[in-house]
């Protein structure tokens, strides 16, 4: 402190004891320089922040701690509002947790179905490819053009619907056969040769399409559920780690402020009581002094003291006998 000089030492003592007044025009804050971090200080004009005297990590911790509550007025009404919000946040957290659990169960079920469907899809696609190869070998390579000419529109169609699982709408795809869309000529395809292989190939590919539609439905539901679970978990974590602690800290802050106000009111009442008591005593003492002054003034006028007058009256009353009686 001796190396800093008397003025700097005085400012350092004032800063350490927090005697620098806030809002006094030009305020000084001491900061350690980066060039000479051992003991040199410099002045910086600006607002005096008591947190700047401490470690930056401590400053960050305090600022983050202050941000963990809402900026509200500490009143009884606001305390009721915060308690109601905390009850709502708790109920919402419980509901979202149940929703997340239900979606997770459905997610795992869909994942098992996807795995089993993909395992069976390999065998089905291999059988359909072999059936197409057999049909081409028996009926010839022109069988593809013959099939395309004999069919005007597809009889196997896909329709979509939505399934609600815990508030999440999952798309579902279903295949169905439109009997009116097909042509009668398709049944006569390969009548000359290879008709049986063509029908077997058609059956194999219908089965393959059914598996593909089922797999597409499962994978679409899988992706939708994955996104819904992530969103729900983010909400659950936000309620659990941000909203509820912030509301609880706000409630504790309001309770502390209300208790402090109650203690201040009690202390104020005690001070007022003491002041009134002292005032009554002072008035009584003043009245007593006034009476004594009046007695003293009367005694001075008569040339004797009040005690002497009282004594004379008492002695005269004892010596004077009643003459008549």
PDB file of C-alpha atoms in Angstrom:
ATOM      1  CA  UNK A   1       0.000   0.000   0.000  1.00  0.00           C
ATOM      2  CA  UNK A   2       3.001   2.294   0.588  1.00  0.00           C
ATOM      3  CA  UNK A   3       4.086   2.008  -3.063  1.00  0.00           C
ATOM      4  CA  UNK A   4       0.732   3.265  -4.324  1.00  0.00           C
ATOM      5  CA  UNK A   5       0.986   6.717  -2.746  1.00  0.00           C
ATOM      6  CA  UNK A   6      -1.202   8.498  -0.207  1.00  0.00           C
ATOM      7  CA  UNK A   7      -4.037   9.398  -2.610  1.00  0.00           C
ATOM      8  CA  UNK A   8      -4.249   5.914  -4.074  1.00  0.00           C
ATOM      9  CA  UNK A   9      -4.036   4.389  -0.614  1.00  0.00           C
ATOM     10  CA  UNK A  10      -6.872   6.631   0.561  1.00  0.00           C
ATOM     11  CA  UNK A  11      -8.997   5.615  -2.423  1.00  0.00           C
ATOM     12  CA  UNK A  12      -8.134   1.966  -1.831  1.00  0.00           C
ATOM     13  CA  UNK A  13      -9.186   2.230   1.804  1.00  0.00           C
ATOM     14  CA  UNK A  14     -12.383   3.989   0.784  1.00  0.00           C
ATOM     15  CA  UNK A  15     -13.101   1.358  -1.851  1.00  0.00           C
ATOM     16  CA  UNK A  16     -12.367  -1.496   0.530  1.00  0.00           C
ATOM     17  CA  UNK A  17     -14.646  -0.011   3.169  1.00  0.00           C
ATOM     18  CA  UNK A  18     -17.232   0.980   0.506  1.00  0.00           C
ATOM     19  CA  UNK A  19     -17.215   4.629   1.548  1.00  0.00           C
ATOM     20  CA  UNK A  20     -17.354   5.911  -2.038  1.00  0.00           C
ATOM     21  CA  UNK A  21     -20.829   7.244  -2.645  1.00  0.00           C
ATOM     22  CA  UNK A  22     -22.785   5.912  -5.594  1.00  0.00           C
ATOM     23  CA  UNK A  23     -23.982   8.491  -8.133  1.00  0.00           C
ATOM     24  CA  UNK A  24     -21.647  11.248  -6.948  1.00  0.00           C
ATOM     25  CA  UNK A  25     -20.703  12.345 -10.468  1.00  0.00           C
ATOM     26  CA  UNK A  26     -17.296  10.859 -11.149  1.00  0.00           C
ATOM     27  CA  UNK A  27     -16.771   7.537  -9.497  1.00  0.00           C
ATOM     28  CA  UNK A  28     -13.643   5.489  -9.421  1.00  0.00           C
ATOM     29  CA  UNK A  29     -13.138   1.774  -9.641  1.00  0.00           C
ATOM     30  CA  UNK A  30      -9.855   0.071  -9.093  1.00  0.00           C
ATOM     31  CA  UNK A  31      -8.809  -2.615 -11.487  1.00  0.00           C
ATOM     32  CA  UNK A  32      -5.626  -4.597 -11.650  1.00  0.00           C
ATOM     33  CA  UNK A  33      -3.737  -4.017 -14.875  1.00  0.00           C
ATOM     34  CA  UNK A  34      -2.649  -6.881 -17.107  1.00  0.00           C
ATOM     35  CA  UNK A  35       0.850  -5.464 -17.625  1.00  0.00           C
ATOM     36  CA  UNK A  36       1.795  -5.400 -13.951  1.00  0.00           C
ATOM     37  CA  UNK A  37      -0.555  -7.736 -12.079  1.00  0.00           C
ATOM     38  CA  UNK A  38       1.583  -7.703  -8.925  1.00  0.00           C
ATOM     39  CA  UNK A  39       0.526  -4.494  -7.265  1.00  0.00           C
ATOM     40  CA  UNK A  40      -0.122  -1.694  -9.719  1.00  0.00           C
ATOM     41  CA  UNK A  41      -3.597  -0.212 -10.019  1.00  0.00           C
ATOM     42  CA  UNK A  42      -5.161   2.297 -12.339  1.00  0.00           C
ATOM     43  CA  UNK A  43      -8.194   4.538 -12.148  1.00  0.00           C
ATOM     44  CA  UNK A  44     -11.121   4.133 -14.451  1.00  0.00           C
ATOM     45  CA  UNK A  45     -13.992   6.589 -14.665  1.00  0.00           C
ATOM     46  CA  UNK A  46     -17.399   5.033 -14.745  1.00  0.00           C
ATOM     47  CA  UNK A  47     -20.021   3.476 -12.555  1.00  0.00           C
ATOM     48  CA  UNK A  48     -18.795   1.974  -9.349  1.00  0.00           C
ATOM     49  CA  UNK A  49     -19.740  -1.672  -9.205  1.00  0.00           C
ATOM     50  CA  UNK A  50     -19.044  -3.428  -5.883  1.00  0.00           C
ATOM     51  CA  UNK A  51     -18.867  -6.749  -7.752  1.00  0.00           C
ATOM     52  CA  UNK A  52     -15.820  -5.500  -9.668  1.00  0.00           C
ATOM     53  CA  UNK A  53     -13.744  -5.723  -6.484  1.00  0.00           C
ATOM     54  CA  UNK A  54     -14.064  -9.486  -6.473  1.00  0.00           C
ATOM     55  CA  UNK A  55     -12.950 -12.338  -8.655  1.00  0.00           C
ATOM     56  CA  UNK A  56     -14.533 -12.408 -12.161  1.00  0.00           C
ATOM     57  CA  UNK A  57     -15.565 -16.014 -11.549  1.00  0.00           C
ATOM     58  CA  UNK A  58     -17.367 -14.927  -8.419  1.00  0.00           C
ATOM     59  CA  UNK A  59     -18.976 -12.108 -10.359  1.00  0.00           C
ATOM     60  CA  UNK A  60     -20.199 -14.528 -12.984  1.00  0.00           C
ATOM     61  CA  UNK A  61     -21.528 -16.882 -10.338  1.00  0.00           C
ATOM     62  CA  UNK A  62     -23.425 -14.123  -8.601  1.00  0.00           C
ATOM     63  CA  UNK A  63     -24.874 -12.794 -11.809  1.00  0.00           C
ATOM     64  CA  UNK A  64     -25.973 -16.260 -12.867  1.00  0.00           C
ATOM     65  CA  UNK A  65     -27.477 -16.806  -9.422  1.00  0.00           C
ATOM     66  CA  UNK A  66     -29.422 -13.581  -9.682  1.00  0.00           C
ATOM     67  CA  UNK A  67     -30.811 -14.692 -13.034  1.00  0.00           C
ATOM     68  CA  UNK A  68     -32.319 -17.794 -11.438  1.00  0.00           C
ATOM     69  CA  UNK A  69     -35.351 -15.869 -10.218  1.00  0.00           C
ATOM     70  CA  UNK A  70     -37.947 -13.661 -11.821  1.00  0.00           C
ATOM     71  CA  UNK A  71     -37.841  -9.904 -11.491  1.00  0.00           C
ATOM     72  CA  UNK A  72     -41.072  -9.369  -9.562  1.00  0.00           C
ATOM     73  CA  UNK A  73     -42.340  -7.100  -6.820  1.00  0.00           C
ATOM     74  CA  UNK A  74     -42.268  -8.941  -3.458  1.00  0.00           C
ATOM     75  CA  UNK A  75     -45.922  -8.722  -2.456  1.00  0.00           C
ATOM     76  CA  UNK A  76     -48.438 -11.182  -1.050  1.00  0.00           C
ATOM     77  CA  UNK A  77     -50.425 -11.109  -4.298  1.00  0.00           C
ATOM     78  CA  UNK A  78     -47.337 -11.902  -6.351  1.00  0.00           C
ATOM     79  CA  UNK A  79     -46.504 -14.705  -3.926  1.00  0.00           C
ATOM     80  CA  UNK A  80     -49.897 -16.282  -4.638  1.00  0.00           C
ATOM     81  CA  UNK A  81     -49.358 -15.872  -8.375  1.00  0.00           C
ATOM     82  CA  UNK A  82     -45.929 -17.513  -8.194  1.00  0.00           C
ATOM     83  CA  UNK A  83     -47.309 -20.401  -6.134  1.00  0.00           C
ATOM     84  CA  UNK A  84     -50.080 -20.940  -8.696  1.00  0.00           C
ATOM     85  CA  UNK A  85     -47.522 -20.902 -11.504  1.00  0.00           C
ATOM     86  CA  UNK A  86     -45.374 -23.392  -9.612  1.00  0.00           C
ATOM     87  CA  UNK A  87     -48.364 -25.715  -9.185  1.00  0.00           C
ATOM     88  CA  UNK A  88     -49.110 -25.449 -12.908  1.00  0.00           C
ATOM     89  CA  UNK A  89     -45.469 -26.079 -13.802  1.00  0.00           C
ATOM     90  CA  UNK A  90     -45.400 -29.138 -11.534  1.00  0.00           C
ATOM     91  CA  UNK A  91     -48.546 -30.571 -13.111  1.00  0.00           C
ATOM     92  CA  UNK A  92     -47.257 -29.826 -16.593  1.00  0.00           C
ATOM     93  CA  UNK A  93     -43.954 -31.495 -15.774  1.00  0.00           C
ATOM     94  CA  UNK A  94     -45.758 -34.620 -14.542  1.00  0.00           C
ATOM     95  CA  UNK A  95     -47.964 -34.766 -17.654  1.00  0.00           C
ATOM     96  CA  UNK A  96     -45.039 -34.239 -20.013  1.00  0.00           C
ATOM     97  CA  UNK A  97     -43.081 -36.922 -18.172  1.00  0.00           C
ATOM     98  CA  UNK A  98     -45.940 -39.392 -18.643  1.00  0.00           C
ATOM     99  CA  UNK A  99     -46.219 -38.367 -22.286  1.00  0.00           C
ATOM    100  CA  UNK A 100     -42.499 -38.931 -22.775  1.00  0.00           C
ATOM    101  CA  UNK A 101     -42.737 -42.381 -21.192  1.00  0.00           C
ATOM    102  CA  UNK A 102     -45.708 -43.344 -23.401  1.00  0.00           C
ATOM    103  CA  UNK A 103     -43.927 -42.112 -26.531  1.00  0.00           C
ATOM    104  CA  UNK A 104     -40.782 -43.998 -25.532  1.00  0.00           C
ATOM    105  CA  UNK A 105     -42.739 -47.251 -25.144  1.00  0.00           C
ATOM    106  CA  UNK A 106     -44.347 -46.748 -28.564  1.00  0.00           C
ATOM    107  CA  UNK A 107     -40.950 -45.811 -30.009  1.00  0.00           C
ATOM    108  CA  UNK A 108     -39.360 -49.045 -28.820  1.00  0.00           C
ATOM    109  CA  UNK A 109     -42.287 -51.080 -30.120  1.00  0.00           C
ATOM    110  CA  UNK A 110     -41.986 -49.478 -33.554  1.00  0.00           C
ATOM    111  CA  UNK A 111     -38.230 -50.057 -33.503  1.00  0.00           C
ATOM    112  CA  UNK A 112     -38.759 -53.785 -32.871  1.00  0.00           C
ATOM    113  CA  UNK A 113     -41.280 -53.942 -35.723  1.00  0.00           C
ATOM    114  CA  UNK A 114     -38.846 -52.166 -38.047  1.00  0.00           C
ATOM    115  CA  UNK A 115     -36.091 -54.635 -37.217  1.00  0.00           C
ATOM    116  CA  UNK A 116     -38.337 -57.666 -37.790  1.00  0.00           C
ATOM    117  CA  UNK A 117     -39.774 -56.177 -41.003  1.00  0.00           C
ATOM    118  CA  UNK A 118     -36.325 -55.481 -42.419  1.00  0.00           C
ATOM    119  CA  UNK A 119     -35.197 -58.988 -41.559  1.00  0.00           C
ATOM    120  CA  UNK A 120     -38.141 -60.489 -43.431  1.00  0.00           C
ATOM    121  CA  UNK A 121     -37.875 -57.993 -46.300  1.00  0.00           C
ATOM    122  CA  UNK A 122     -34.630 -59.493 -47.584  1.00  0.00           C
ATOM    123  CA  UNK A 123     -36.154 -62.919 -48.095  1.00  0.00           C
ATOM    124  CA  UNK A 124     -39.307 -61.479 -49.677  1.00  0.00           C
ATOM    125  CA  UNK A 125     -37.386 -59.281 -52.130  1.00  0.00           C
ATOM    126  CA  UNK A 126     -35.141 -62.194 -53.057  1.00  0.00           C
ATOM    127  CA  UNK A 127     -38.158 -64.422 -53.770  1.00  0.00           C
ATOM    128  CA  UNK A 128     -39.807 -61.715 -55.881  1.00  0.00           C
ATOM    129  CA  UNK A 129     -36.615 -61.235 -57.911  1.00  0.00           C
ATOM    130  CA  UNK A 130     -36.341 -64.985 -58.522  1.00  0.00           C
ATOM    131  CA  UNK A 131     -40.037 -65.089 -59.504  1.00  0.00           C
ATOM    132  CA  UNK A 132     -39.475 -62.299 -62.052  1.00  0.00           C
ATOM    133  CA  UNK A 133     -36.459 -64.120 -63.448  1.00  0.00           C
ATOM    134  CA  UNK A 134     -38.455 -67.357 -63.804  1.00  0.00           C
ATOM    135  CA  UNK A 135     -41.318 -65.504 -65.518  1.00  0.00           C
ATOM    136  CA  UNK A 136     -38.930 -63.897 -68.006  1.00  0.00           C
ATOM    137  CA  UNK A 137     -37.227 -67.224 -68.651  1.00  0.00           C
ATOM    138  CA  UNK A 138     -40.452 -69.112 -69.275  1.00  0.00           C
ATOM    139  CA  UNK A 139     -42.617 -66.454 -70.946  1.00  0.00           C
ATOM    140  CA  UNK A 140     -39.819 -64.614 -72.715  1.00  0.00           C
ATOM    141  CA  UNK A 141     -38.343 -61.145 -72.415  1.00  0.00           C
ATOM    142  CA  UNK A 142     -41.381 -59.522 -74.049  1.00  0.00           C
ATOM    143  CA  UNK A 143     -43.590 -60.432 -71.091  1.00  0.00           C
ATOM    144  CA  UNK A 144     -42.959 -57.012 -69.541  1.00  0.00           C
ATOM    145  CA  UNK A 145     -44.441 -55.184 -72.529  1.00  0.00           C
ATOM    146  CA  UNK A 146     -47.370 -57.585 -72.638  1.00  0.00           C
ATOM    147  CA  UNK A 147     -48.168 -56.934 -68.957  1.00  0.00           C
ATOM    148  CA  UNK A 148     -47.957 -53.153 -69.402  1.00  0.00           C
ATOM    149  CA  UNK A 149     -50.321 -53.259 -72.392  1.00  0.00           C
ATOM    150  CA  UNK A 150     -52.853 -55.431 -70.590  1.00  0.00           C
ATOM    151  CA  UNK A 151     -53.101 -53.189 -67.484  1.00  0.00           C
ATOM    152  CA  UNK A 152     -54.508 -49.658 -67.728  1.00  0.00           C
ATOM    153  CA  UNK A 153     -54.244 -48.628 -64.044  1.00  0.00           C
ATOM    154  CA  UNK A 154     -52.777 -50.128 -60.897  1.00  0.00           C
ATOM    155  CA  UNK A 155     -55.108 -52.202 -58.767  1.00  0.00           C
ATOM    156  CA  UNK A 156     -52.879 -52.082 -55.667  1.00  0.00           C
ATOM    157  CA  UNK A 157     -53.132 -48.673 -54.007  1.00  0.00           C
ATOM    158  CA  UNK A 158     -51.927 -47.015 -50.806  1.00  0.00           C
ATOM    159  CA  UNK A 159     -53.926 -44.749 -48.520  1.00  0.00           C
ATOM    160  CA  UNK A 160     -52.803 -42.803 -45.454  1.00  0.00           C
ATOM    161  CA  UNK A 161     -54.406 -42.118 -42.108  1.00  0.00           C
ATOM    162  CA  UNK A 162     -53.327 -40.633 -38.793  1.00  0.00           C
ATOM    163  CA  UNK A 163     -53.056 -42.367 -35.457  1.00  0.00           C
ATOM    164  CA  UNK A 164     -53.011 -40.361 -32.224  1.00  0.00           C
ATOM    165  CA  UNK A 165     -50.500 -41.591 -29.650  1.00  0.00           C
ATOM    166  CA  UNK A 166     -50.253 -39.426 -26.501  1.00  0.00           C
ATOM    167  CA  UNK A 167     -51.176 -36.318 -28.444  1.00  0.00           C
ATOM    168  CA  UNK A 168     -48.775 -37.036 -31.333  1.00  0.00           C
ATOM    169  CA  UNK A 169     -50.288 -37.732 -34.746  1.00  0.00           C
ATOM    170  CA  UNK A 170     -48.455 -40.598 -36.407  1.00  0.00           C
ATOM    171  CA  UNK A 171     -48.938 -41.205 -40.147  1.00  0.00           C
ATOM    172  CA  UNK A 172     -50.029 -44.715 -41.121  1.00  0.00           C
ATOM    173  CA  UNK A 173     -49.970 -46.148 -44.640  1.00  0.00           C
ATOM    174  CA  UNK A 174     -52.262 -48.989 -45.666  1.00  0.00           C
ATOM    175  CA  UNK A 175     -52.438 -50.900 -48.932  1.00  0.00           C
ATOM    176  CA  UNK A 176     -55.681 -52.037 -50.515  1.00  0.00           C
ATOM    177  CA  UNK A 177     -56.735 -53.646 -53.775  1.00  0.00           C
ATOM    178  CA  UNK A 178     -58.971 -51.656 -56.110  1.00  0.00           C
ATOM    179  CA  UNK A 179     -60.800 -54.371 -58.008  1.00  0.00           C
ATOM    180  CA  UNK A 180     -62.444 -51.936 -60.412  1.00  0.00           C
ATOM    181  CA  UNK A 181     -59.150 -50.413 -61.543  1.00  0.00           C
ATOM    182  CA  UNK A 182     -57.669 -53.584 -63.030  1.00  0.00           C
ATOM    183  CA  UNK A 183     -58.511 -54.993 -66.443  1.00  0.00           C
ATOM    184  CA  UNK A 184     -59.752 -58.465 -67.227  1.00  0.00           C
ATOM    185  CA  UNK A 185     -56.956 -58.856 -69.762  1.00  0.00           C
ATOM    186  CA  UNK A 186     -54.422 -59.076 -66.937  1.00  0.00           C
ATOM    187  CA  UNK A 187     -55.791 -62.490 -65.984  1.00  0.00           C
ATOM    188  CA  UNK A 188     -55.122 -63.775 -69.503  1.00  0.00           C
ATOM    189  CA  UNK A 189     -51.492 -62.662 -69.552  1.00  0.00           C
ATOM    190  CA  UNK A 190     -49.139 -65.525 -70.378  1.00  0.00           C
ATOM    191  CA  UNK A 191     -51.938 -67.760 -71.592  1.00  0.00           C
ATOM    192  CA  UNK A 192     -49.750 -69.191 -74.331  1.00  0.00           C
ATOM    193  CA  UNK A 193     -46.833 -69.981 -72.058  1.00  0.00           C
ATOM    194  CA  UNK A 194     -45.545 -68.974 -68.646  1.00  0.00           C
ATOM    195  CA  UNK A 195     -48.920 -67.964 -67.228  1.00  0.00           C
ATOM    196  CA  UNK A 196     -48.318 -69.748 -63.946  1.00  0.00           C
ATOM    197  CA  UNK A 197     -44.928 -68.104 -63.477  1.00  0.00           C
ATOM    198  CA  UNK A 198     -46.418 -64.667 -64.273  1.00  0.00           C
ATOM    199  CA  UNK A 199     -49.105 -65.098 -61.606  1.00  0.00           C
ATOM    200  CA  UNK A 200     -46.496 -66.322 -59.107  1.00  0.00           C
ATOM    201  CA  UNK A 201     -44.367 -63.265 -59.909  1.00  0.00           C
ATOM    202  CA  UNK A 202     -47.393 -61.002 -59.430  1.00  0.00           C
ATOM    203  CA  UNK A 203     -48.160 -62.590 -56.043  1.00  0.00           C
ATOM    204  CA  UNK A 204     -44.529 -62.264 -54.928  1.00  0.00           C
ATOM    205  CA  UNK A 205     -44.381 -58.575 -55.856  1.00  0.00           C
ATOM    206  CA  UNK A 206     -47.729 -57.851 -54.184  1.00  0.00           C
ATOM    207  CA  UNK A 207     -46.298 -59.313 -51.001  1.00  0.00           C
ATOM    208  CA  UNK A 208     -43.117 -57.266 -51.456  1.00  0.00           C
ATOM    209  CA  UNK A 209     -45.172 -54.078 -51.904  1.00  0.00           C
ATOM    210  CA  UNK A 210     -47.123 -54.867 -48.743  1.00  0.00           C
ATOM    211  CA  UNK A 211     -43.882 -55.222 -46.787  1.00  0.00           C
ATOM    212  CA  UNK A 212     -42.477 -51.999 -48.284  1.00  0.00           C
ATOM    213  CA  UNK A 213     -45.635 -50.065 -47.404  1.00  0.00           C
ATOM    214  CA  UNK A 214     -45.514 -51.418 -43.865  1.00  0.00           C
ATOM    215  CA  UNK A 215     -41.831 -50.517 -43.571  1.00  0.00           C
ATOM    216  CA  UNK A 216     -42.475 -47.005 -44.914  1.00  0.00           C
ATOM    217  CA  UNK A 217     -45.261 -46.535 -42.375  1.00  0.00           C
ATOM    218  CA  UNK A 218     -43.054 -47.747 -39.528  1.00  0.00           C
ATOM    219  CA  UNK A 219     -40.083 -45.593 -40.513  1.00  0.00           C
ATOM    220  CA  UNK A 220     -42.227 -42.477 -40.917  1.00  0.00           C
ATOM    221  CA  UNK A 221     -43.781 -43.072 -37.505  1.00  0.00           C
ATOM    222  CA  UNK A 222     -40.302 -43.740 -36.124  1.00  0.00           C
ATOM    223  CA  UNK A 223     -38.974 -40.370 -37.315  1.00  0.00           C
ATOM    224  CA  UNK A 224     -42.087 -38.531 -36.124  1.00  0.00           C
ATOM    225  CA  UNK A 225     -41.874 -40.152 -32.699  1.00  0.00           C
ATOM    226  CA  UNK A 226     -38.164 -39.417 -32.468  1.00  0.00           C
ATOM    227  CA  UNK A 227     -38.754 -35.705 -33.063  1.00  0.00           C
ATOM    228  CA  UNK A 228     -41.724 -35.654 -30.665  1.00  0.00           C
ATOM    229  CA  UNK A 229     -39.699 -37.383 -27.924  1.00  0.00           C
ATOM    230  CA  UNK A 230     -36.845 -34.903 -28.336  1.00  0.00           C
ATOM    231  CA  UNK A 231     -39.252 -31.956 -28.118  1.00  0.00           C
ATOM    232  CA  UNK A 232     -41.013 -33.422 -25.080  1.00  0.00           C
ATOM    233  CA  UNK A 233     -37.734 -34.156 -23.313  1.00  0.00           C
ATOM    234  CA  UNK A 234     -36.551 -30.608 -23.967  1.00  0.00           C
ATOM    235  CA  UNK A 235     -39.739 -29.286 -22.389  1.00  0.00           C
ATOM    236  CA  UNK A 236     -39.392 -31.660 -19.442  1.00  0.00           C
ATOM    237  CA  UNK A 237     -35.784 -30.605 -18.878  1.00  0.00           C
ATOM    238  CA  UNK A 238     -36.707 -26.926 -19.218  1.00  0.00           C
ATOM    239  CA  UNK A 239     -39.472 -27.273 -16.633  1.00  0.00           C
ATOM    240  CA  UNK A 240     -37.339 -29.354 -14.302  1.00  0.00           C
ATOM    241  CA  UNK A 241     -34.062 -27.431 -14.514  1.00  0.00           C
ATOM    242  CA  UNK A 242     -35.110 -23.867 -15.404  1.00  0.00           C
ATOM    243  CA  UNK A 243     -38.758 -23.006 -14.808  1.00  0.00           C
ATOM    244  CA  UNK A 244     -39.393 -24.789 -11.509  1.00  0.00           C
ATOM    245  CA  UNK A 245     -36.102 -23.742  -9.835  1.00  0.00           C
ATOM    246  CA  UNK A 246     -36.649 -20.172 -10.994  1.00  0.00           C
ATOM    247  CA  UNK A 247     -40.178 -20.126  -9.578  1.00  0.00           C
ATOM    248  CA  UNK A 248     -39.002 -21.723  -6.326  1.00  0.00           C
ATOM    249  CA  UNK A 249     -36.202 -19.170  -6.003  1.00  0.00           C
ATOM    250  CA  UNK A 250     -38.691 -16.388  -6.710  1.00  0.00           C
ATOM    251  CA  UNK A 251     -41.060 -17.722  -4.043  1.00  0.00           C
ATOM    252  CA  UNK A 252     -38.209 -17.972  -1.529  1.00  0.00           C
ATOM    253  CA  UNK A 253     -37.116 -14.448  -2.436  1.00  0.00           C
ATOM    254  CA  UNK A 254     -40.647 -13.077  -1.952  1.00  0.00           C
ATOM    255  CA  UNK A 255     -41.006 -14.931   1.361  1.00  0.00           C
ATOM    256  CA  UNK A 256     -37.681 -13.568   2.551  1.00  0.00           C
ATOM    257  CA  UNK A 257     -38.613 -10.034   1.544  1.00  0.00           C
ATOM    258  CA  UNK A 258     -42.005 -10.314   3.232  1.00  0.00           C
ATOM    259  CA  UNK A 259     -40.374 -11.653   6.398  1.00  0.00           C
ATOM    260  CA  UNK A 260     -37.896  -8.804   6.272  1.00  0.00           C
ATOM    261  CA  UNK A 261     -40.714  -6.299   5.854  1.00  0.00           C
ATOM    262  CA  UNK A 262     -42.547  -7.890   8.779  1.00  0.00           C
ATOM    263  CA  UNK A 263     -39.439  -7.636  10.942  1.00  0.00           C
ATOM    264  CA  UNK A 264     -38.977  -4.032   9.863  1.00  0.00           C
ATOM    265  CA  UNK A 265     -42.588  -3.236  10.755  1.00  0.00           C
ATOM    266  CA  UNK A 266     -42.196  -4.934  14.134  1.00  0.00           C
ATOM    267  CA  UNK A 267     -38.976  -3.040  14.794  1.00  0.00           C
ATOM    268  CA  UNK A 268     -40.638   0.190  13.673  1.00  0.00           C
ATOM    269  CA  UNK A 269     -43.553  -0.411  16.036  1.00  0.00           C
ATOM    270  CA  UNK A 270     -41.154  -1.122  18.885  1.00  0.00           C
ATOM    271  CA  UNK A 271     -39.281   2.080  18.115  1.00  0.00           C
ATOM    272  CA  UNK A 272     -42.538   4.041  17.997  1.00  0.00           C
ATOM    273  CA  UNK A 273     -43.618   2.468  21.284  1.00  0.00           C
ATOM    274  CA  UNK A 274     -40.329   3.411  22.902  1.00  0.00           C
ATOM    275  CA  UNK A 275     -40.544   6.915  21.497  1.00  0.00           C
ATOM    276  CA  UNK A 276     -44.086   7.362  22.827  1.00  0.00           C
ATOM    277  CA  UNK A 277     -43.056   5.996  26.203  1.00  0.00           C
ATOM    278  CA  UNK A 278     -40.114   8.379  26.392  1.00  0.00           C
ATOM    279  CA  UNK A 279     -42.363  11.234  25.265  1.00  0.00           C
ATOM    280  CA  UNK A 280     -44.909  10.452  28.014  1.00  0.00           C
ATOM    281  CA  UNK A 281     -42.140  10.286  30.603  1.00  0.00           C
ATOM    282  CA  UNK A 282     -40.743  13.572  29.347  1.00  0.00           C
ATOM    283  CA  UNK A 283     -44.166  15.206  29.571  1.00  0.00           C
ATOM    284  CA  UNK A 284     -44.692  13.847  33.075  1.00  0.00           C
ATOM    285  CA  UNK A 285     -41.290  15.084  34.133  1.00  0.00           C
ATOM    286  CA  UNK A 286     -42.010  18.468  32.571  1.00  0.00           C
ATOM    287  CA  UNK A 287     -45.332  18.684  34.437  1.00  0.00           C
ATOM    288  CA  UNK A 288     -43.623  17.711  37.683  1.00  0.00           C
ATOM    289  CA  UNK A 289     -40.943  20.307  37.138  1.00  0.00           C
ATOM    290  CA  UNK A 290     -43.596  22.896  36.391  1.00  0.00           C
ATOM    291  CA  UNK A 291     -45.431  22.129  39.639  1.00  0.00           C
ATOM    292  CA  UNK A 292     -42.212  22.336  41.596  1.00  0.00           C
ATOM    293  CA  UNK A 293     -41.409  25.658  39.972  1.00  0.00           C
ATOM    294  CA  UNK A 294     -44.845  26.950  40.940  1.00  0.00           C
ATOM    295  CA  UNK A 295     -44.326  25.899  44.579  1.00  0.00           C
ATOM    296  CA  UNK A 296     -40.913  27.498  44.578  1.00  0.00           C
ATOM    297  CA  UNK A 297     -42.321  30.744  43.215  1.00  0.00           C
ATOM    298  CA  UNK A 298     -45.072  30.846  45.853  1.00  0.00           C
ATOM    299  CA  UNK A 299     -42.595  30.157  48.658  1.00  0.00           C
ATOM    300  CA  UNK A 300     -40.302  32.914  47.472  1.00  0.00           C
ATOM    301  CA  UNK A 301     -43.171  35.384  47.488  1.00  0.00           C
ATOM    302  CA  UNK A 302     -44.059  34.520  51.096  1.00  0.00           C
ATOM    303  CA  UNK A 303     -40.470  34.541  52.235  1.00  0.00           C
ATOM    304  CA  UNK A 304     -40.359  30.941  53.341  1.00  0.00           C
ATOM    305  CA  UNK A 305     -40.027  27.586  51.798  1.00  0.00           C
ATOM    306  CA  UNK A 306     -42.864  25.248  51.157  1.00  0.00           C
ATOM    307  CA  UNK A 307     -41.518  22.751  53.686  1.00  0.00           C
ATOM    308  CA  UNK A 308     -41.297  25.430  56.371  1.00  0.00           C
ATOM    309  CA  UNK A 309     -44.890  26.505  55.727  1.00  0.00           C
ATOM    310  CA  UNK A 310     -46.040  22.911  55.996  1.00  0.00           C
ATOM    311  CA  UNK A 311     -44.079  22.439  59.255  1.00  0.00           C
ATOM    312  CA  UNK A 312     -45.522  25.604  60.848  1.00  0.00           C
ATOM    313  CA  UNK A 313     -49.048  24.612  60.021  1.00  0.00           C
ATOM    314  CA  UNK A 314     -48.465  21.151  61.472  1.00  0.00           C
ATOM    315  CA  UNK A 315     -46.947  22.492  64.751  1.00  0.00           C
ATOM    316  CA  UNK A 316     -49.690  25.101  65.179  1.00  0.00           C
ATOM    317  CA  UNK A 317     -52.356  22.499  64.774  1.00  0.00           C
ATOM    318  CA  UNK A 318     -50.798  20.394  67.547  1.00  0.00           C
ATOM    319  CA  UNK A 319     -50.324  23.289  70.146  1.00  0.00           C
ATOM    320  CA  UNK A 320     -53.639  25.137  69.761  1.00  0.00           C
ATOM    321  CA  UNK A 321     -56.168  23.521  72.094  1.00  0.00           C
ATOM    322  CA  UNK A 322     -59.832  23.826  71.613  1.00  0.00           C
ATOM    323  CA  UNK A 323     -61.006  26.532  74.063  1.00  0.00           C
ATOM    324  CA  UNK A 324     -64.721  25.944  73.766  1.00  0.00           C
ATOM    325  CA  UNK A 325     -64.714  22.188  73.955  1.00  0.00           C
TER     326      UNK A 325
END
